[in-house]
PDB file of C-alpha atoms and ligand atoms in Angstrom:
ATOM      1  CA  MET A1426      21.351  14.165 -18.315  1.00  0.00           C
ATOM      2  CA  GLU A1427      23.082  17.564 -17.460  1.00  0.00           C
ATOM      3  CA  GLY A1428      24.193  17.617 -13.796  1.00  0.00           C
ATOM      4  CA  TRP A1429      23.774  13.902 -13.774  1.00  0.00           C
ATOM      5  CA  GLN A1430      26.070  12.716 -10.646  1.00  0.00           C
ATOM      6  CA  VAL A1431      27.672   9.409 -10.412  1.00  0.00           C
ATOM      7  CA  LEU A1432      28.634   7.785  -7.136  1.00  0.00           C
ATOM      8  CA  VAL A1433      32.376   6.347  -7.274  1.00  0.00           C
ATOM      9  CA  LEU A1434      33.016   3.527  -5.233  1.00  0.00           C
ATOM     10  CA  ASN A1435      36.719   2.450  -4.111  1.00  0.00           C
ATOM     11  CA  GLN A1436      37.856  -1.301  -5.257  1.00  0.00           C
ATOM     12  CA  THR A1437      36.488  -2.414  -2.082  1.00  0.00           C
ATOM     13  CA  TYR A1438      33.079  -0.720  -2.592  1.00  0.00           C
ATOM     14  CA  GLU A1439      33.622   2.058   0.059  1.00  0.00           C
ATOM     15  CA  PRO A1440      32.040   5.273  -1.415  1.00  0.00           C
ATOM     16  CA  LEU A1441      34.804   7.678  -2.291  1.00  0.00           C
ATOM     17  CA  HIS A1442      33.018  10.638  -3.674  1.00  0.00           C
ATOM     18  CA  PHE A1443      30.551  11.868  -6.694  1.00  0.00           C
ATOM     19  CA  CYS A1444      31.594  12.811 -10.025  1.00  0.00           C
ATOM     20  CA  ASN A1445      29.643  13.734 -13.211  1.00  0.00           C
ATOM     21  CA  LEU A1446      28.645  11.645 -15.758  1.00  0.00           C
ATOM     22  CA  ARG A1447      31.223  12.610 -18.497  1.00  0.00           C
ATOM     23  CA  ARG A1448      34.178  11.828 -16.359  1.00  0.00           C
ATOM     24  CA  ALA A1449      32.585   8.536 -15.007  1.00  0.00           C
ATOM     25  CA  VAL A1450      32.067   7.529 -18.745  1.00  0.00           C
ATOM     26  CA  ILE A1451      35.829   8.541 -19.620  1.00  0.00           C
ATOM     27  CA  MET A1452      37.017   6.238 -16.614  1.00  0.00           C
ATOM     28  CA  LEU A1453      34.595   3.398 -17.886  1.00  0.00           C
ATOM     29  CA  LEU A1454      36.207   3.636 -21.314  1.00  0.00           C
ATOM     30  CA  LYS A1455      39.499   3.747 -20.209  1.00  0.00           C
ATOM     31  CA  GLY A1456      39.142   0.790 -18.162  1.00  0.00           C
ATOM     32  CA  LYS A1457      39.864   2.640 -15.146  1.00  0.00           C
ATOM     33  CA  ALA A1458      36.628   1.422 -13.590  1.00  0.00           C
ATOM     34  CA  GLN A1459      33.451  -0.718 -14.020  1.00  0.00           C
ATOM     35  CA  GLU A1460      29.668  -0.018 -13.752  1.00  0.00           C
ATOM     36  CA  VAL A1461      28.317  -1.367 -10.809  1.00  0.00           C
ATOM     37  CA  GLU A1462      24.732   0.065 -11.139  1.00  0.00           C
ATOM     38  CA  TYR A1463      22.859   1.825 -13.843  1.00  0.00           C
ATOM     39  CA  ASP A1464      19.329   3.210 -14.023  1.00  0.00           C
ATOM     40  CA  GLY A1465      18.281   2.124 -17.629  1.00  0.00           C
ATOM     41  CA  ARG A1466      19.161   5.313 -19.308  1.00  0.00           C
ATOM     42  CA  VAL A1467      21.502   5.073 -22.175  1.00  0.00           C
ATOM     43  CA  ILE A1468      23.983   7.974 -23.656  1.00  0.00           C
ATOM     44  CA  TYR A1469      24.296   7.954 -27.689  1.00  0.00           C
ATOM     45  CA  SER A1470      27.104   9.440 -29.214  1.00  0.00           C
ATOM     46  CA  PRO A1471      28.047   9.037 -32.944  1.00  0.00           C
ATOM     47  CA  SER A1472      30.273   6.114 -32.201  1.00  0.00           C
ATOM     48  CA  ILE A1473      29.023   4.419 -29.067  1.00  0.00           C
ATOM     49  CA  SER A1474      26.034   3.771 -26.755  1.00  0.00           C
ATOM     50  CA  ILE A1475      26.628   3.380 -23.348  1.00  0.00           C
ATOM     51  CA  GLN A1476      24.319   2.546 -20.065  1.00  0.00           C
ATOM     52  CA  ALA A1477      24.539   5.707 -17.995  1.00  0.00           C
ATOM     53  CA  PRO A1478      25.836   4.564 -14.666  1.00  0.00           C
ATOM     54  CA  THR A1479      24.739   5.665 -11.170  1.00  0.00           C
ATOM     55  CA  VAL A1480      27.549   3.810  -9.549  1.00  0.00           C
ATOM     56  CA  ILE A1481      31.023   2.922 -10.718  1.00  0.00           C
ATOM     57  CA  ARG A1482      33.596   1.241  -9.029  1.00  0.00           C
ATOM     58  CA  LEU A1483      37.455   1.657  -9.268  1.00  0.00           C
ATOM     59  CA  ASN A1484      39.617  -1.235 -10.443  1.00  0.00           C
ATOM     60  CA  ARG A1485      42.427  -0.256  -8.414  1.00  0.00           C
ATOM     61  CA  TYR A1486      42.378   0.452  -4.744  1.00  0.00           C
ATOM     62  CA  ILE A1487      43.204   3.935  -3.639  1.00  0.00           C
ATOM     63  CA  LYS A1488      43.982   4.815  -0.123  1.00  0.00           C
ATOM     64  CA  LYS A1489      42.116   7.722   1.467  1.00  0.00           C
ATOM     65  CA  PRO A1490      43.652   8.484   4.866  1.00  0.00           C
ATOM     66  CA  TYR A1491      40.782  10.608   5.502  1.00  0.00           C
ATOM     67  CA  LEU A1492      38.166   7.740   5.335  1.00  0.00           C
ATOM     68  CA  VAL A1493      39.778   6.048   8.496  1.00  0.00           C
ATOM     69  CA  GLY A1494      38.057   6.880  11.868  1.00  0.00           C
ATOM     70  CA  VAL A1495      35.073   9.397  12.046  1.00  0.00           C
ATOM     71  CA  ARG A1496      35.139  11.207  15.265  1.00  0.00           C
ATOM     72  CA  PHE A1497      32.303  10.452  17.344  1.00  0.00           C
ATOM     73  CA  SER A1498      30.108  13.564  18.100  1.00  0.00           C
ATOM     74  CA  LYS A1499      26.444  14.345  18.049  1.00  0.00           C
ATOM     75  CA  LYS A1500      26.681  16.061  14.824  1.00  0.00           C
ATOM     76  CA  ASN A1501      28.498  12.995  13.279  1.00  0.00           C
ATOM     77  CA  VAL A1502      25.486  10.930  14.543  1.00  0.00           C
ATOM     78  CA  PHE A1503      22.962  13.113  12.700  1.00  0.00           C
ATOM     79  CA  LYS A1504      24.976  12.847   9.890  1.00  0.00           C
ATOM     80  CA  ARG A1505      25.502   9.036   9.917  1.00  0.00           C
ATOM     81  CA  ASP A1506      21.625   8.478  10.150  1.00  0.00           C
ATOM     82  CA  ASN A1507      20.892  11.395   7.751  1.00  0.00           C
ATOM     83  CA  TYR A1508      18.775  13.177  10.312  1.00  0.00           C
ATOM     84  CA  THR A1509      16.333  10.308  10.059  1.00  0.00           C
ATOM     85  CA  CYS A1510      14.541   8.644  13.169  1.00  0.00           C
ATOM     86  CA  GLN A1511      16.153   5.370  13.130  1.00  0.00           C
ATOM     87  CA  TYR A1512      12.523   3.895  14.672  1.00  0.00           C
ATOM     88  CA  CYS A1513      10.058   5.373  12.579  1.00  0.00           C
ATOM     89  CA  GLY A1514      11.914   6.838   9.343  1.00  0.00           C
ATOM     90  CA  SER A1515      10.556  10.562   9.659  1.00  0.00           C
ATOM     91  CA  TYR A1516      13.161  13.113   8.751  1.00  0.00           C
ATOM     92  CA  GLY A1517      14.316  16.541   9.965  1.00  0.00           C
ATOM     93  CA  VAL A1518      12.404  18.552  12.393  1.00  0.00           C
ATOM     94  CA  GLU A1519      13.910  18.578  16.180  1.00  0.00           C
ATOM     95  CA  MET A1520      15.592  15.119  16.042  1.00  0.00           C
ATOM     96  CA  THR A1521      17.002  13.743  19.333  1.00  0.00           C
ATOM     97  CA  ILE A1522      19.876  11.424  20.084  1.00  0.00           C
ATOM     98  CA  ASP A1523      18.297   8.052  21.683  1.00  0.00           C
ATOM     99  CA  HIS A1524      20.672   5.454  23.480  1.00  0.00           C
ATOM    100  CA  VAL A1525      19.507   1.926  22.116  1.00  0.00           C
ATOM    101  CA  VAL A1526      20.423   0.385  25.547  1.00  0.00           C
ATOM    102  CA  PRO A1527      19.629   3.301  28.048  1.00  0.00           C
ATOM    103  CA  ARG A1528      22.371   4.930  29.964  1.00  0.00           C
ATOM    104  CA  SER A1529      20.086   3.757  33.133  1.00  0.00           C
ATOM    105  CA  ARG A1530      20.682   0.499  31.987  1.00  0.00           C
ATOM    106  CA  GLY A1531      24.319   0.595  31.422  1.00  0.00           C
ATOM    107  CA  GLY A1532      24.268   1.655  27.811  1.00  0.00           C
ATOM    108  CA  ILE A1533      27.227   3.685  26.874  1.00  0.00           C
ATOM    109  CA  THR A1534      27.681   6.723  24.467  1.00  0.00           C
ATOM    110  CA  SER A1535      29.062   5.072  21.311  1.00  0.00           C
ATOM    111  CA  TRP A1536      28.441   5.005  17.734  1.00  0.00           C
ATOM    112  CA  GLU A1537      26.940   1.437  18.136  1.00  0.00           C
ATOM    113  CA  ASN A1538      24.634   2.101  20.946  1.00  0.00           C
ATOM    114  CA  VAL A1539      22.887   5.875  19.826  1.00  0.00           C
ATOM    115  CA  VAL A1540      20.759   6.693  16.905  1.00  0.00           C
ATOM    116  CA  VAL A1541      18.760   9.639  15.810  1.00  0.00           C
ATOM    117  CA  ALA A1542      15.416   9.440  17.135  1.00  0.00           C
ATOM    118  CA  CYS A1543      12.251  11.752  16.670  1.00  0.00           C
ATOM    119  CA  GLN A1544      10.925  13.171  20.091  1.00  0.00           C
ATOM    120  CA  ARG A1545       7.718  10.904  19.676  1.00  0.00           C
ATOM    121  CA  CYS A1546       9.871   7.753  19.459  1.00  0.00           C
ATOM    122  CA  ASN A1547      12.208   8.864  21.980  1.00  0.00           C
ATOM    123  CA  LEU A1548       9.457   9.596  24.574  1.00  0.00           C
ATOM    124  CA  LYS A1549       7.893   6.343  23.488  1.00  0.00           C
ATOM    125  CA  LYS A1550      11.116   4.306  24.338  1.00  0.00           C
ATOM    126  CA  GLY A1551      12.058   6.126  27.388  1.00  0.00           C
ATOM    127  CA  ASP A1552      14.085   4.063  29.784  1.00  0.00           C
ATOM    128  CA  ARG A1553      13.233   0.822  28.267  1.00  0.00           C
ATOM    129  CA  THR A1554      15.491  -1.738  25.947  1.00  0.00           C
ATOM    130  CA  LEU A1555      14.299  -2.196  22.320  1.00  0.00           C
ATOM    131  CA  TYR A1556      13.068  -5.399  22.903  1.00  0.00           C
ATOM    132  CA  GLU A1557      10.685  -3.998  25.951  1.00  0.00           C
ATOM    133  CA  SER A1558       9.810  -1.078  24.042  1.00  0.00           C
ATOM    134  CA  GLY A1559       8.527  -3.073  20.772  1.00  0.00           C
ATOM    135  CA  LEU A1560      10.423  -0.658  18.699  1.00  0.00           C
ATOM    136  CA  THR A1561      12.826  -1.766  15.863  1.00  0.00           C
ATOM    137  CA  LEU A1562      15.675  -0.077  14.285  1.00  0.00           C
ATOM    138  CA  LEU A1563      15.773   0.607  10.672  1.00  0.00           C
ATOM    139  CA  ARG A1564      19.583  -0.494  10.594  1.00  0.00           C
ATOM    140  CA  LYS A1565      22.192  -1.428  13.126  1.00  0.00           C
ATOM    141  CA  PRO A1566      24.228   1.648  14.317  1.00  0.00           C
ATOM    142  CA  LYS A1567      27.749   1.005  13.656  1.00  0.00           C
ATOM    143  CA  LYS A1568      30.940   3.242  13.464  1.00  0.00           C
ATOM    144  CA  PRO A1569      30.889   4.974  10.063  1.00  0.00           C
ATOM    145  CA  TYR A1570      33.974   4.200   7.847  1.00  0.00           C
ATOM    146  CA  PHE A1571      33.095   7.247   5.599  1.00  0.00           C
ATOM    147  CA  LEU A1572      30.722  10.180   6.098  1.00  0.00           C
ATOM    148  CA  LEU A1573      29.723  12.066   3.165  1.00  0.00           C
ATOM    149  CA  HIS A1574      27.847  15.524   3.861  1.00  0.00           C
ATOM    150  CA  PHE A1575      24.498  13.951   3.386  1.00  0.00           C
ATOM    151  CA  LYS A1576      22.811  17.373   3.187  1.00  0.00           C
ATOM    152  CA  ASN A1577      24.947  18.026   0.299  1.00  0.00           C
ATOM    153  CA  LEU A1578      23.980  14.579  -1.776  1.00  0.00           C
ATOM    154  CA  PRO A1579      23.644  15.840  -5.266  1.00  0.00           C
ATOM    155  CA  GLN A1580      20.185  15.881  -6.549  1.00  0.00           C
ATOM    156  CA  ALA A1581      18.867  12.832  -8.124  1.00  0.00           C
ATOM    157  CA  ASP A1582      15.655  11.001  -8.862  1.00  0.00           C
ATOM    158  CA  GLY A1583      14.474   8.382  -6.506  1.00  0.00           C
ATOM    159  CA  SER A1584      15.541   5.440  -8.471  1.00  0.00           C
ATOM    160  CA  VAL A1585      19.060   6.876  -8.711  1.00  0.00           C
ATOM    161  CA  ARG A1586      19.229   7.615  -4.991  1.00  0.00           C
ATOM    162  CA  ALA A1587      17.903   4.017  -4.096  1.00  0.00           C
ATOM    163  CA  ASN A1588      21.073   2.846  -6.206  1.00  0.00           C
ATOM    164  CA  TRP A1589      23.604   5.158  -4.198  1.00  0.00           C
ATOM    165  CA  ASN A1590      21.840   4.058  -1.026  1.00  0.00           C
ATOM    166  CA  LYS A1591      23.061   0.256  -1.456  1.00  0.00           C
ATOM    167  CA  TYR A1592      26.446   1.683  -1.124  1.00  0.00           C
ATOM    168  CA  LEU A1593      26.022   4.804   1.307  1.00  0.00           C
ATOM    169  CA  PHE A1594      24.158   2.845   3.801  1.00  0.00           C
ATOM    170  CA  ARG A1595      25.274  -0.443   3.583  1.00  0.00           C
ATOM    171  CA  ASP A1596      25.921  -2.595   6.655  1.00  0.00           C
TER     172      ASP A1596
HETATM  173 ZN1   ZN B1159      10.328   8.363  15.293  1.00  0.00          ZN
END
């Protein structure tokens, strides 16, 4: 489990950062954190066996001023939506920013009204509302309270990522 990374949550379940497995286990053993998610893998040492956590939560709230208020920018919208079209789920290539309520209909440019969209979906949606276009959103857009550099998420199996995603992308 070399390179195994664990997502560390604040006491309030806000994601804070990643740490390595060794550090996570030490925090668990010292009672500084509790296991929130694990992947079924077990670590054995001469004295103990412990379920390898994928997500842990601190027992004490830590204040992180940088978590407050992510600046609105096109770049940060791409990060929030993980470069993924919020209509069809396609990823990566030549994404655009779409206004959920079109500007021509009075929609404003805000965290709650813009999403990443692929060119196809953007074109399909055009100047229509969500309802008129028949498209649905993968999740409701909102101001992020925290912004990981999603491109730099640690490498992990799909099941581990699924564990993380519950906390990284919760509503
Ligand atoms: Zn799309």
